[in-house]
Amino acid sequence: MFFSSPFKLRKKGIMGMNQRNSAYIGRYNPRKLYPLVDNKLKTKIIAREANVTTPALLGVIAIQAEVAGVEQYIKECSGFVIKPAKGSGGKGILVITKVKNGRYYRPNGSEVSLPEVQRHVSNILAGLFSLGGSADVAVVEALIQFDDAFDGFSFEGVPDVRVIVFKGFPVMAMMRLSTAVSDGKANLHQGAVGVGIDISSGKALHAVQFDKPIKYHPDTGKELALLQVPKWDRLIWLASSCYEMSGMGYLGTDMVLDRYLGPMLLELNARPGLAIQIANGQGILPRLKLVESLGENVSMSVDERVQFCKDNFSQ
């Protein structure tokens, strides 16, 4: 582990799971709003109403009788993503990066047949990947064309940026880079690389894989310290604006950068993990306390909140 003793954890301002759940998630996230965050289709709808950019929606499959019709949404695409609306941890996400002569290919080059695509959709509807195993719907989205600035920083997958937004303030950020071990998914528990990002500049701070510091991407050899997120100001502005959009006080916003469309919201998380602290080499508690010290009735615009965080949380 990057930090080891309780004394060092307290000194670094590290927040543990119990404190996160009771003092922040339980206190600042109204239970009645969870469905807006836990359901990716509902999140996409409220984002559209709030003019927050998201990947294009190609179609929705809601019942088994519609499964055979998934082809109408994907046959003309160069690539697409099919995901469960109520999935978590990257489970059940099918990414197709190439469509040629009616054949579909994953990022690693392996082929997926149309019957296999349809079977995957059927499994989503049955709740195989959803929270609690409940019945679900399949969301078909356009493939994100990730920005050239990330060449070599990610392996067979789209990198994303997790921004923790507390009461509308973007307090801490981390980039998640897929690896061969993570099977192209930007999930730290599955072996993706986490890179702490400076709130002011969008530049890399520290990098970890499996909670241990690393300097180079394990598959590409790219030096991770060279990473800088382009269009950073727009990205954290969008992340901060998700506070008004969702009504959630403690939120993980997962952002991606499209080569042509710029920053966009991928999904929201009402129970964001704590590994972002290890990636940043700092605890998040001092930042949360500073925002709380502003009081309950503070009224600041998105621009003012972003500037506050730049002024106080830059490393």
PDB file of C-alpha atoms in Angstrom:
ATOM      1  CA  MET A   1       0.000   0.000   0.000  1.00  0.00           C
ATOM      2  CA  PHE A   2       1.099   3.538  -0.712  1.00  0.00           C
ATOM      3  CA  PHE A   3       0.242   4.581   2.869  1.00  0.00           C
ATOM      4  CA  SER A   4       0.609   2.071   5.672  1.00  0.00           C
ATOM      5  CA  SER A   5       0.071   3.184   9.295  1.00  0.00           C
ATOM      6  CA  PRO A   6      -3.025   4.819  10.853  1.00  0.00           C
ATOM      7  CA  PHE A   7      -0.853   7.762  11.925  1.00  0.00           C
ATOM      8  CA  LYS A   8       0.302   8.384   8.366  1.00  0.00           C
ATOM      9  CA  LEU A   9      -3.251   8.024   7.047  1.00  0.00           C
ATOM     10  CA  ARG A  10      -4.532  10.685   9.472  1.00  0.00           C
ATOM     11  CA  LYS A  11      -1.596  12.959   8.723  1.00  0.00           C
ATOM     12  CA  LYS A  12      -2.304  12.751   5.024  1.00  0.00           C
ATOM     13  CA  GLY A  13      -6.019  13.477   5.540  1.00  0.00           C
ATOM     14  CA  ILE A  14      -7.052  10.119   4.106  1.00  0.00           C
ATOM     15  CA  MET A  15     -10.772   9.390   4.288  1.00  0.00           C
ATOM     16  CA  GLY A  16     -11.839   5.800   5.012  1.00  0.00           C
ATOM     17  CA  MET A  17     -14.916   3.976   3.795  1.00  0.00           C
ATOM     18  CA  ASN A  18     -16.957   4.297   7.003  1.00  0.00           C
ATOM     19  CA  GLN A  19     -16.382   8.050   7.168  1.00  0.00           C
ATOM     20  CA  ARG A  20     -17.213   8.441   3.492  1.00  0.00           C
ATOM     21  CA  ASN A  21     -20.459   6.521   3.871  1.00  0.00           C
ATOM     22  CA  SER A  22     -21.705   8.227   7.044  1.00  0.00           C
ATOM     23  CA  ALA A  23     -20.333  11.778   6.871  1.00  0.00           C
ATOM     24  CA  TYR A  24     -20.617  12.442   3.132  1.00  0.00           C
ATOM     25  CA  ILE A  25     -22.656   9.958   1.087  1.00  0.00           C
ATOM     26  CA  GLY A  26     -25.291   9.470   3.776  1.00  0.00           C
ATOM     27  CA  ARG A  27     -25.440  13.154   4.670  1.00  0.00           C
ATOM     28  CA  TYR A  28     -25.227  14.861   1.283  1.00  0.00           C
ATOM     29  CA  ASN A  29     -26.808  12.406  -1.189  1.00  0.00           C
ATOM     30  CA  PRO A  30     -30.623  12.293  -0.896  1.00  0.00           C
ATOM     31  CA  ARG A  31     -31.776   8.685  -1.194  1.00  0.00           C
ATOM     32  CA  LYS A  32     -34.659   9.612  -3.496  1.00  0.00           C
ATOM     33  CA  LEU A  33     -32.188  10.888  -6.128  1.00  0.00           C
ATOM     34  CA  TYR A  34     -30.158   7.677  -6.386  1.00  0.00           C
ATOM     35  CA  PRO A  35     -32.159   6.344  -9.373  1.00  0.00           C
ATOM     36  CA  LEU A  36     -31.013   9.351 -11.441  1.00  0.00           C
ATOM     37  CA  VAL A  37     -27.397   8.324 -10.884  1.00  0.00           C
ATOM     38  CA  ASP A  38     -27.636   4.532 -10.719  1.00  0.00           C
ATOM     39  CA  ASN A  39     -29.495   4.343 -14.019  1.00  0.00           C
ATOM     40  CA  LYS A  40     -27.285   5.439 -16.932  1.00  0.00           C
ATOM     41  CA  LEU A  41     -30.260   6.066 -19.202  1.00  0.00           C
ATOM     42  CA  LYS A  42     -31.883   8.409 -16.679  1.00  0.00           C
ATOM     43  CA  THR A  43     -28.547  10.160 -16.189  1.00  0.00           C
ATOM     44  CA  LYS A  44     -28.278  10.678 -19.919  1.00  0.00           C
ATOM     45  CA  ILE A  45     -31.772  12.176 -20.045  1.00  0.00           C
ATOM     46  CA  ILE A  46     -31.199  14.704 -17.250  1.00  0.00           C
ATOM     47  CA  ALA A  47     -27.783  15.565 -18.730  1.00  0.00           C
ATOM     48  CA  ARG A  48     -29.388  16.342 -22.059  1.00  0.00           C
ATOM     49  CA  GLU A  49     -31.937  18.600 -20.327  1.00  0.00           C
ATOM     50  CA  ALA A  50     -29.064  20.410 -18.559  1.00  0.00           C
ATOM     51  CA  ASN A  51     -27.053  20.804 -21.791  1.00  0.00           C
ATOM     52  CA  VAL A  52     -24.282  18.567 -20.441  1.00  0.00           C
ATOM     53  CA  THR A  53     -22.702  16.708 -23.358  1.00  0.00           C
ATOM     54  CA  THR A  54     -22.857  12.886 -23.340  1.00  0.00           C
ATOM     55  CA  PRO A  55     -22.050  10.179 -25.935  1.00  0.00           C
ATOM     56  CA  ALA A  56     -24.756   9.981 -28.633  1.00  0.00           C
ATOM     57  CA  LEU A  57     -27.622   7.614 -27.857  1.00  0.00           C
ATOM     58  CA  LEU A  58     -28.222   5.200 -30.761  1.00  0.00           C
ATOM     59  CA  GLY A  59     -31.018   3.158 -29.248  1.00  0.00           C
ATOM     60  CA  VAL A  60     -32.527   1.454 -26.221  1.00  0.00           C
ATOM     61  CA  ILE A  61     -33.599  -2.200 -25.983  1.00  0.00           C
ATOM     62  CA  ALA A  62     -36.136  -2.654 -23.196  1.00  0.00           C
ATOM     63  CA  ILE A  63     -37.806  -6.046 -23.766  1.00  0.00           C
ATOM     64  CA  GLN A  64     -36.717  -9.447 -25.082  1.00  0.00           C
ATOM     65  CA  ALA A  65     -38.952  -9.089 -28.157  1.00  0.00           C
ATOM     66  CA  GLU A  66     -36.794  -6.146 -29.272  1.00  0.00           C
ATOM     67  CA  VAL A  67     -33.436  -7.960 -29.021  1.00  0.00           C
ATOM     68  CA  ALA A  68     -33.392  -9.059 -32.663  1.00  0.00           C
ATOM     69  CA  GLY A  69     -33.808  -5.408 -33.653  1.00  0.00           C
ATOM     70  CA  VAL A  70     -30.489  -4.314 -32.161  1.00  0.00           C
ATOM     71  CA  GLU A  71     -28.948  -4.656 -35.639  1.00  0.00           C
ATOM     72  CA  GLN A  72     -30.862  -1.601 -36.865  1.00  0.00           C
ATOM     73  CA  TYR A  73     -28.929   0.574 -34.384  1.00  0.00           C
ATOM     74  CA  ILE A  74     -25.434  -0.779 -35.070  1.00  0.00           C
ATOM     75  CA  LYS A  75     -25.151  -1.931 -38.688  1.00  0.00           C
ATOM     76  CA  GLU A  76     -24.267   1.515 -40.085  1.00  0.00           C
ATOM     77  CA  CYS A  77     -21.838   2.446 -37.279  1.00  0.00           C
ATOM     78  CA  SER A  78     -18.062   2.316 -37.415  1.00  0.00           C
ATOM     79  CA  GLY A  79     -18.113   1.357 -33.726  1.00  0.00           C
ATOM     80  CA  PHE A  80     -20.506   1.319 -30.778  1.00  0.00           C
ATOM     81  CA  VAL A  81     -20.959   0.483 -27.101  1.00  0.00           C
ATOM     82  CA  ILE A  82     -23.735  -1.571 -25.515  1.00  0.00           C
ATOM     83  CA  LYS A  83     -24.102  -1.269 -21.746  1.00  0.00           C
ATOM     84  CA  PRO A  84     -26.586  -2.111 -18.998  1.00  0.00           C
ATOM     85  CA  ALA A  85     -28.432   0.966 -17.716  1.00  0.00           C
ATOM     86  CA  LYS A  86     -28.038  -0.200 -14.118  1.00  0.00           C
ATOM     87  CA  GLY A  87     -24.592  -1.807 -14.359  1.00  0.00           C
ATOM     88  CA  SER A  88     -21.629  -1.027 -12.142  1.00  0.00           C
ATOM     89  CA  GLY A  89     -17.869  -1.496 -12.131  1.00  0.00           C
ATOM     90  CA  GLY A  90     -17.693  -1.768 -15.929  1.00  0.00           C
ATOM     91  CA  LYS A  91     -19.596  -5.071 -15.924  1.00  0.00           C
ATOM     92  CA  GLY A  92     -21.594  -5.948 -19.018  1.00  0.00           C
ATOM     93  CA  ILE A  93     -20.134  -3.264 -21.271  1.00  0.00           C
ATOM     94  CA  LEU A  94     -19.549  -4.481 -24.829  1.00  0.00           C
ATOM     95  CA  VAL A  95     -17.220  -2.250 -26.841  1.00  0.00           C
ATOM     96  CA  ILE A  96     -17.012  -2.702 -30.620  1.00  0.00           C
ATOM     97  CA  THR A  97     -14.360  -0.568 -32.308  1.00  0.00           C
ATOM     98  CA  LYS A  98     -14.759  -1.805 -35.882  1.00  0.00           C
ATOM     99  CA  VAL A  99     -17.691  -2.904 -38.036  1.00  0.00           C
ATOM    100  CA  LYS A 100     -16.838  -4.390 -41.430  1.00  0.00           C
ATOM    101  CA  ASN A 101     -19.055  -6.349 -43.820  1.00  0.00           C
ATOM    102  CA  GLY A 102     -21.565  -7.030 -41.082  1.00  0.00           C
ATOM    103  CA  ARG A 103     -18.892  -8.341 -38.720  1.00  0.00           C
ATOM    104  CA  TYR A 104     -18.069  -6.792 -35.355  1.00  0.00           C
ATOM    105  CA  TYR A 105     -14.665  -6.506 -33.686  1.00  0.00           C
ATOM    106  CA  ARG A 106     -13.572  -5.771 -30.114  1.00  0.00           C
ATOM    107  CA  PRO A 107     -10.602  -3.474 -29.257  1.00  0.00           C
ATOM    108  CA  ASN A 108      -8.285  -6.537 -29.090  1.00  0.00           C
ATOM    109  CA  GLY A 109      -9.282  -7.585 -32.625  1.00  0.00           C
ATOM    110  CA  SER A 110     -11.440 -10.571 -31.653  1.00  0.00           C
ATOM    111  CA  GLU A 111     -14.665 -10.954 -33.635  1.00  0.00           C
ATOM    112  CA  VAL A 112     -18.163 -10.914 -32.165  1.00  0.00           C
ATOM    113  CA  SER A 113     -21.014 -12.296 -34.276  1.00  0.00           C
ATOM    114  CA  LEU A 114     -24.457 -10.697 -34.465  1.00  0.00           C
ATOM    115  CA  PRO A 115     -26.032 -13.610 -32.523  1.00  0.00           C
ATOM    116  CA  GLU A 116     -23.418 -13.045 -29.810  1.00  0.00           C
ATOM    117  CA  VAL A 117     -24.290  -9.332 -29.702  1.00  0.00           C
ATOM    118  CA  GLN A 118     -27.965 -10.228 -29.403  1.00  0.00           C
ATOM    119  CA  ARG A 119     -27.237 -12.764 -26.655  1.00  0.00           C
ATOM    120  CA  HIS A 120     -25.301 -10.090 -24.751  1.00  0.00           C
ATOM    121  CA  VAL A 121     -28.284  -7.741 -24.991  1.00  0.00           C
ATOM    122  CA  SER A 122     -30.577 -10.520 -23.796  1.00  0.00           C
ATOM    123  CA  ASN A 123     -28.313 -11.100 -20.781  1.00  0.00           C
ATOM    124  CA  ILE A 124     -28.450  -7.391 -19.948  1.00  0.00           C
ATOM    125  CA  LEU A 125     -32.258  -7.426 -20.008  1.00  0.00           C
ATOM    126  CA  ALA A 126     -32.264 -10.450 -17.698  1.00  0.00           C
ATOM    127  CA  GLY A 127     -30.279  -8.460 -15.131  1.00  0.00           C
ATOM    128  CA  LEU A 128     -27.050 -10.435 -15.372  1.00  0.00           C
ATOM    129  CA  PHE A 129     -24.945  -7.273 -14.922  1.00  0.00           C
ATOM    130  CA  SER A 130     -27.302  -4.925 -13.047  1.00  0.00           C
ATOM    131  CA  LEU A 131     -27.196  -3.788  -9.434  1.00  0.00           C
ATOM    132  CA  GLY A 132     -29.032  -6.360  -7.348  1.00  0.00           C
ATOM    133  CA  GLY A 133     -29.696  -8.564 -10.374  1.00  0.00           C
ATOM    134  CA  SER A 134     -32.899  -6.706 -11.262  1.00  0.00           C
ATOM    135  CA  ALA A 135     -34.312  -6.574 -14.807  1.00  0.00           C
ATOM    136  CA  ASP A 136     -32.581  -3.954 -16.905  1.00  0.00           C
ATOM    137  CA  VAL A 137     -32.511  -2.208 -20.300  1.00  0.00           C
ATOM    138  CA  ALA A 138     -29.651  -2.140 -22.806  1.00  0.00           C
ATOM    139  CA  VAL A 139     -28.298   1.256 -23.853  1.00  0.00           C
ATOM    140  CA  VAL A 140     -26.639   1.496 -27.276  1.00  0.00           C
ATOM    141  CA  GLU A 141     -24.228   4.428 -27.614  1.00  0.00           C
ATOM    142  CA  ALA A 142     -21.891   5.793 -30.270  1.00  0.00           C
ATOM    143  CA  LEU A 143     -18.230   4.901 -29.796  1.00  0.00           C
ATOM    144  CA  ILE A 144     -16.094   7.655 -28.310  1.00  0.00           C
ATOM    145  CA  GLN A 145     -13.160   8.660 -30.519  1.00  0.00           C
ATOM    146  CA  PHE A 146     -10.665   9.380 -27.803  1.00  0.00           C
ATOM    147  CA  ASP A 147      -8.345  12.332 -28.123  1.00  0.00           C
ATOM    148  CA  ASP A 148      -4.945  11.828 -29.813  1.00  0.00           C
ATOM    149  CA  ALA A 149      -3.307  13.395 -26.755  1.00  0.00           C
ATOM    150  CA  PHE A 150      -3.814  10.055 -24.985  1.00  0.00           C
ATOM    151  CA  ASP A 151      -1.926   7.920 -27.513  1.00  0.00           C
ATOM    152  CA  GLY A 152       0.297   5.521 -25.606  1.00  0.00           C
ATOM    153  CA  PHE A 153      -1.264   6.364 -22.254  1.00  0.00           C
ATOM    154  CA  SER A 154      -3.994   3.748 -22.540  1.00  0.00           C
ATOM    155  CA  PHE A 155      -4.108   0.192 -23.917  1.00  0.00           C
ATOM    156  CA  GLU A 156      -7.114  -1.051 -25.921  1.00  0.00           C
ATOM    157  CA  GLY A 157      -9.628   1.132 -24.155  1.00  0.00           C
ATOM    158  CA  VAL A 158     -10.976   4.634 -23.677  1.00  0.00           C
ATOM    159  CA  PRO A 159      -9.335   6.500 -20.774  1.00  0.00           C
ATOM    160  CA  ASP A 160     -11.621   8.530 -18.542  1.00  0.00           C
ATOM    161  CA  VAL A 161     -11.288  11.194 -15.865  1.00  0.00           C
ATOM    162  CA  ARG A 162     -12.935  10.731 -12.470  1.00  0.00           C
ATOM    163  CA  VAL A 163     -13.661  14.057 -10.755  1.00  0.00           C
ATOM    164  CA  ILE A 164     -14.989  14.092  -7.192  1.00  0.00           C
ATOM    165  CA  VAL A 165     -17.512  16.925  -6.940  1.00  0.00           C
ATOM    166  CA  PHE A 166     -18.503  17.969  -3.422  1.00  0.00           C
ATOM    167  CA  LYS A 167     -21.367  20.469  -3.086  1.00  0.00           C
ATOM    168  CA  GLY A 168     -20.553  21.539  -6.625  1.00  0.00           C
ATOM    169  CA  PHE A 169     -16.808  21.972  -6.032  1.00  0.00           C
ATOM    170  CA  PRO A 170     -14.458  19.774  -8.129  1.00  0.00           C
ATOM    171  CA  VAL A 171     -12.165  18.838  -5.252  1.00  0.00           C
ATOM    172  CA  MET A 172     -10.001  16.009  -6.649  1.00  0.00           C
ATOM    173  CA  ALA A 173      -9.391  14.333 -10.016  1.00  0.00           C
ATOM    174  CA  MET A 174      -7.816  11.184 -11.382  1.00  0.00           C
ATOM    175  CA  MET A 175      -7.331   9.767 -14.865  1.00  0.00           C
ATOM    176  CA  ARG A 176      -7.959   6.043 -15.324  1.00  0.00           C
ATOM    177  CA  LEU A 177      -5.984   4.303 -18.046  1.00  0.00           C
ATOM    178  CA  SER A 178      -6.846   0.848 -19.301  1.00  0.00           C
ATOM    179  CA  THR A 179      -4.258  -1.926 -19.502  1.00  0.00           C
ATOM    180  CA  ALA A 180      -3.993  -5.471 -20.844  1.00  0.00           C
ATOM    181  CA  VAL A 181      -4.650  -6.755 -17.329  1.00  0.00           C
ATOM    182  CA  SER A 182      -7.819  -4.668 -17.023  1.00  0.00           C
ATOM    183  CA  ASP A 183      -9.001  -6.039 -20.402  1.00  0.00           C
ATOM    184  CA  GLY A 184      -9.300  -2.567 -21.880  1.00  0.00           C
ATOM    185  CA  LYS A 185     -11.487  -1.266 -19.036  1.00  0.00           C
ATOM    186  CA  ALA A 186     -10.727   1.867 -17.026  1.00  0.00           C
ATOM    187  CA  ASN A 187     -11.378   0.096 -13.716  1.00  0.00           C
ATOM    188  CA  LEU A 188      -8.655   0.303 -11.056  1.00  0.00           C
ATOM    189  CA  HIS A 189      -9.803  -2.846  -9.273  1.00  0.00           C
ATOM    190  CA  GLN A 190      -9.321  -4.775 -12.503  1.00  0.00           C
ATOM    191  CA  GLY A 191      -5.792  -3.450 -13.086  1.00  0.00           C
ATOM    192  CA  ALA A 192      -6.198  -0.078 -14.794  1.00  0.00           C
ATOM    193  CA  VAL A 193      -3.657   2.661 -13.990  1.00  0.00           C
ATOM    194  CA  GLY A 194      -4.807   5.621 -11.886  1.00  0.00           C
ATOM    195  CA  VAL A 195      -3.090   8.966 -12.414  1.00  0.00           C
ATOM    196  CA  GLY A 196      -3.714  11.836 -10.018  1.00  0.00           C
ATOM    197  CA  ILE A 197      -4.480  15.060 -11.893  1.00  0.00           C
ATOM    198  CA  ASP A 198      -3.750  18.583 -10.692  1.00  0.00           C
ATOM    199  CA  ILE A 199      -7.029  20.491 -10.353  1.00  0.00           C
ATOM    200  CA  SER A 200      -5.563  23.722 -11.673  1.00  0.00           C
ATOM    201  CA  SER A 201      -3.568  22.578 -14.695  1.00  0.00           C
ATOM    202  CA  GLY A 202      -4.805  19.111 -15.680  1.00  0.00           C
ATOM    203  CA  LYS A 203      -1.242  17.765 -15.411  1.00  0.00           C
ATOM    204  CA  ALA A 204      -0.267  14.359 -13.994  1.00  0.00           C
ATOM    205  CA  LEU A 205       0.839  14.213 -10.346  1.00  0.00           C
ATOM    206  CA  HIS A 206       1.331  10.556  -9.366  1.00  0.00           C
ATOM    207  CA  ALA A 207       0.429   7.211 -10.904  1.00  0.00           C
ATOM    208  CA  VAL A 208      -0.505   3.880  -9.327  1.00  0.00           C
ATOM    209  CA  GLN A 209      -1.503   0.383 -10.399  1.00  0.00           C
ATOM    210  CA  PHE A 210      -2.874  -2.048  -7.805  1.00  0.00           C
ATOM    211  CA  ASP A 211      -2.211   0.717  -5.213  1.00  0.00           C
ATOM    212  CA  LYS A 212       1.540   0.777  -5.963  1.00  0.00           C
ATOM    213  CA  PRO A 213       3.367   3.737  -7.554  1.00  0.00           C
ATOM    214  CA  ILE A 214       4.477   3.320 -11.165  1.00  0.00           C
ATOM    215  CA  LYS A 215       6.202   5.656 -13.614  1.00  0.00           C
ATOM    216  CA  TYR A 216       5.481   4.046 -16.971  1.00  0.00           C
ATOM    217  CA  HIS A 217       2.398   2.475 -18.537  1.00  0.00           C
ATOM    218  CA  PRO A 218       2.863  -1.302 -18.104  1.00  0.00           C
ATOM    219  CA  ASP A 219       1.947  -2.121 -21.719  1.00  0.00           C
ATOM    220  CA  THR A 220       3.063   0.850 -23.806  1.00  0.00           C
ATOM    221  CA  GLY A 221       6.051   2.071 -21.759  1.00  0.00           C
ATOM    222  CA  LYS A 222       4.776   5.659 -21.992  1.00  0.00           C
ATOM    223  CA  GLU A 223       6.052   7.928 -19.215  1.00  0.00           C
ATOM    224  CA  LEU A 224       2.971   8.791 -17.182  1.00  0.00           C
ATOM    225  CA  ALA A 225       4.391  12.065 -15.827  1.00  0.00           C
ATOM    226  CA  LEU A 226       4.006  13.506 -19.349  1.00  0.00           C
ATOM    227  CA  LEU A 227       0.224  13.164 -19.249  1.00  0.00           C
ATOM    228  CA  GLN A 228      -1.764  16.396 -19.450  1.00  0.00           C
ATOM    229  CA  VAL A 229      -5.507  16.415 -20.030  1.00  0.00           C
ATOM    230  CA  PRO A 230      -6.441  18.786 -22.884  1.00  0.00           C
ATOM    231  CA  LYS A 231      -9.438  21.119 -22.613  1.00  0.00           C
ATOM    232  CA  TRP A 232      -9.125  20.785 -18.848  1.00  0.00           C
ATOM    233  CA  ASP A 233     -11.031  23.956 -17.946  1.00  0.00           C
ATOM    234  CA  ARG A 234     -14.075  22.849 -19.933  1.00  0.00           C
ATOM    235  CA  LEU A 235     -13.900  19.356 -18.444  1.00  0.00           C
ATOM    236  CA  ILE A 236     -13.963  20.384 -14.785  1.00  0.00           C
ATOM    237  CA  TRP A 237     -16.596  23.041 -15.535  1.00  0.00           C
ATOM    238  CA  LEU A 238     -18.859  20.314 -16.893  1.00  0.00           C
ATOM    239  CA  ALA A 239     -18.072  18.064 -13.917  1.00  0.00           C
ATOM    240  CA  SER A 240     -18.888  20.870 -11.464  1.00  0.00           C
ATOM    241  CA  SER A 241     -22.191  21.599 -13.229  1.00  0.00           C
ATOM    242  CA  CYS A 242     -23.345  18.018 -12.546  1.00  0.00           C
ATOM    243  CA  TYR A 243     -24.124  19.181  -8.994  1.00  0.00           C
ATOM    244  CA  GLU A 244     -27.094  21.274 -10.124  1.00  0.00           C
ATOM    245  CA  MET A 245     -28.054  18.628 -12.664  1.00  0.00           C
ATOM    246  CA  SER A 246     -28.224  15.719 -10.203  1.00  0.00           C
ATOM    247  CA  GLY A 247     -28.875  17.335  -6.814  1.00  0.00           C
ATOM    248  CA  MET A 248     -26.253  15.012  -5.277  1.00  0.00           C
ATOM    249  CA  GLY A 249     -23.802  16.622  -2.831  1.00  0.00           C
ATOM    250  CA  TYR A 250     -21.011  14.010  -2.974  1.00  0.00           C
ATOM    251  CA  LEU A 251     -20.538  12.706  -6.469  1.00  0.00           C
ATOM    252  CA  GLY A 252     -18.089  10.944  -8.743  1.00  0.00           C
ATOM    253  CA  THR A 253     -18.310  12.272 -12.297  1.00  0.00           C
ATOM    254  CA  ASP A 254     -16.722  10.154 -15.021  1.00  0.00           C
ATOM    255  CA  MET A 255     -15.692  12.315 -17.964  1.00  0.00           C
ATOM    256  CA  VAL A 256     -14.221  11.397 -21.357  1.00  0.00           C
ATOM    257  CA  LEU A 257     -12.623  13.437 -24.121  1.00  0.00           C
ATOM    258  CA  ASP A 258     -13.825  12.886 -27.660  1.00  0.00           C
ATOM    259  CA  ARG A 259     -11.454  13.886 -30.442  1.00  0.00           C
ATOM    260  CA  TYR A 260     -14.186  15.845 -32.231  1.00  0.00           C
ATOM    261  CA  LEU A 261     -16.762  16.687 -29.562  1.00  0.00           C
ATOM    262  CA  GLY A 262     -14.489  17.527 -26.620  1.00  0.00           C
ATOM    263  CA  PRO A 263     -15.223  16.710 -22.963  1.00  0.00           C
ATOM    264  CA  MET A 264     -18.432  14.853 -22.176  1.00  0.00           C
ATOM    265  CA  LEU A 265     -20.068  13.106 -19.247  1.00  0.00           C
ATOM    266  CA  LEU A 266     -19.916   9.321 -19.366  1.00  0.00           C
ATOM    267  CA  GLU A 267     -21.723   8.544 -16.105  1.00  0.00           C
ATOM    268  CA  LEU A 268     -22.232   9.584 -12.477  1.00  0.00           C
ATOM    269  CA  ASN A 269     -21.444   7.629  -9.325  1.00  0.00           C
ATOM    270  CA  ALA A 270     -23.162   8.257  -5.977  1.00  0.00           C
ATOM    271  CA  ARG A 271     -20.636   6.044  -4.143  1.00  0.00           C
ATOM    272  CA  PRO A 272     -17.266   6.975  -5.675  1.00  0.00           C
ATOM    273  CA  GLY A 273     -14.296   4.908  -4.497  1.00  0.00           C
ATOM    274  CA  LEU A 274     -11.415   6.092  -2.365  1.00  0.00           C
ATOM    275  CA  ALA A 275      -8.450   5.077  -4.541  1.00  0.00           C
ATOM    276  CA  ILE A 276      -8.370   8.573  -6.007  1.00  0.00           C
ATOM    277  CA  GLN A 277      -6.525   9.609  -2.831  1.00  0.00           C
ATOM    278  CA  ILE A 278      -3.716   7.137  -3.496  1.00  0.00           C
ATOM    279  CA  ALA A 279      -3.413   8.276  -7.107  1.00  0.00           C
ATOM    280  CA  ASN A 280      -3.084  11.890  -5.932  1.00  0.00           C
ATOM    281  CA  GLY A 281      -0.723  11.109  -3.074  1.00  0.00           C
ATOM    282  CA  GLN A 282      -3.017  13.124  -0.789  1.00  0.00           C
ATOM    283  CA  GLY A 283      -6.081  12.619   1.335  1.00  0.00           C
ATOM    284  CA  ILE A 284      -9.347  14.227   0.297  1.00  0.00           C
ATOM    285  CA  LEU A 285     -10.548  15.163   3.809  1.00  0.00           C
ATOM    286  CA  PRO A 286      -8.817  18.579   4.090  1.00  0.00           C
ATOM    287  CA  ARG A 287     -10.423  19.629   0.813  1.00  0.00           C
ATOM    288  CA  LEU A 288     -13.880  18.470   1.896  1.00  0.00           C
ATOM    289  CA  LYS A 289     -13.494  20.267   5.233  1.00  0.00           C
ATOM    290  CA  LEU A 290     -12.500  23.493   3.492  1.00  0.00           C
ATOM    291  CA  VAL A 291     -15.603  23.394   1.310  1.00  0.00           C
ATOM    292  CA  GLU A 292     -17.767  22.646   4.361  1.00  0.00           C
ATOM    293  CA  SER A 293     -16.224  25.620   6.164  1.00  0.00           C
ATOM    294  CA  LEU A 294     -17.851  27.908   3.591  1.00  0.00           C
ATOM    295  CA  GLY A 295     -21.180  27.188   5.277  1.00  0.00           C
ATOM    296  CA  GLU A 296     -24.514  25.785   4.193  1.00  0.00           C
ATOM    297  CA  ASN A 297     -25.804  28.909   2.516  1.00  0.00           C
ATOM    298  CA  VAL A 298     -22.883  29.657   0.238  1.00  0.00           C
ATOM    299  CA  SER A 299     -24.035  30.600  -3.258  1.00  0.00           C
ATOM    300  CA  MET A 300     -21.395  30.476  -5.969  1.00  0.00           C
ATOM    301  CA  SER A 301     -21.619  30.023  -9.721  1.00  0.00           C
ATOM    302  CA  VAL A 302     -19.936  27.099 -11.469  1.00  0.00           C
ATOM    303  CA  ASP A 303     -17.149  29.442 -12.614  1.00  0.00           C
ATOM    304  CA  GLU A 304     -16.588  30.668  -9.043  1.00  0.00           C
ATOM    305  CA  ARG A 305     -16.521  27.142  -7.629  1.00  0.00           C
ATOM    306  CA  VAL A 306     -13.992  25.972 -10.219  1.00  0.00           C
ATOM    307  CA  GLN A 307     -11.776  28.979  -9.526  1.00  0.00           C
ATOM    308  CA  PHE A 308     -12.012  28.385  -5.769  1.00  0.00           C
ATOM    309  CA  CYS A 309     -10.722  24.844  -6.251  1.00  0.00           C
ATOM    310  CA  LYS A 310      -7.930  25.988  -8.558  1.00  0.00           C
ATOM    311  CA  ASP A 311      -6.836  28.551  -5.986  1.00  0.00           C
ATOM    312  CA  ASN A 312      -6.916  26.157  -3.043  1.00  0.00           C
ATOM    313  CA  PHE A 313      -6.236  22.645  -4.319  1.00  0.00           C
ATOM    314  CA  SER A 314      -3.483  23.044  -6.896  1.00  0.00           C
ATOM    315  CA  GLN A 315      -0.351  20.994  -6.140  1.00  0.00           C
TER     316      GLN A 315
END
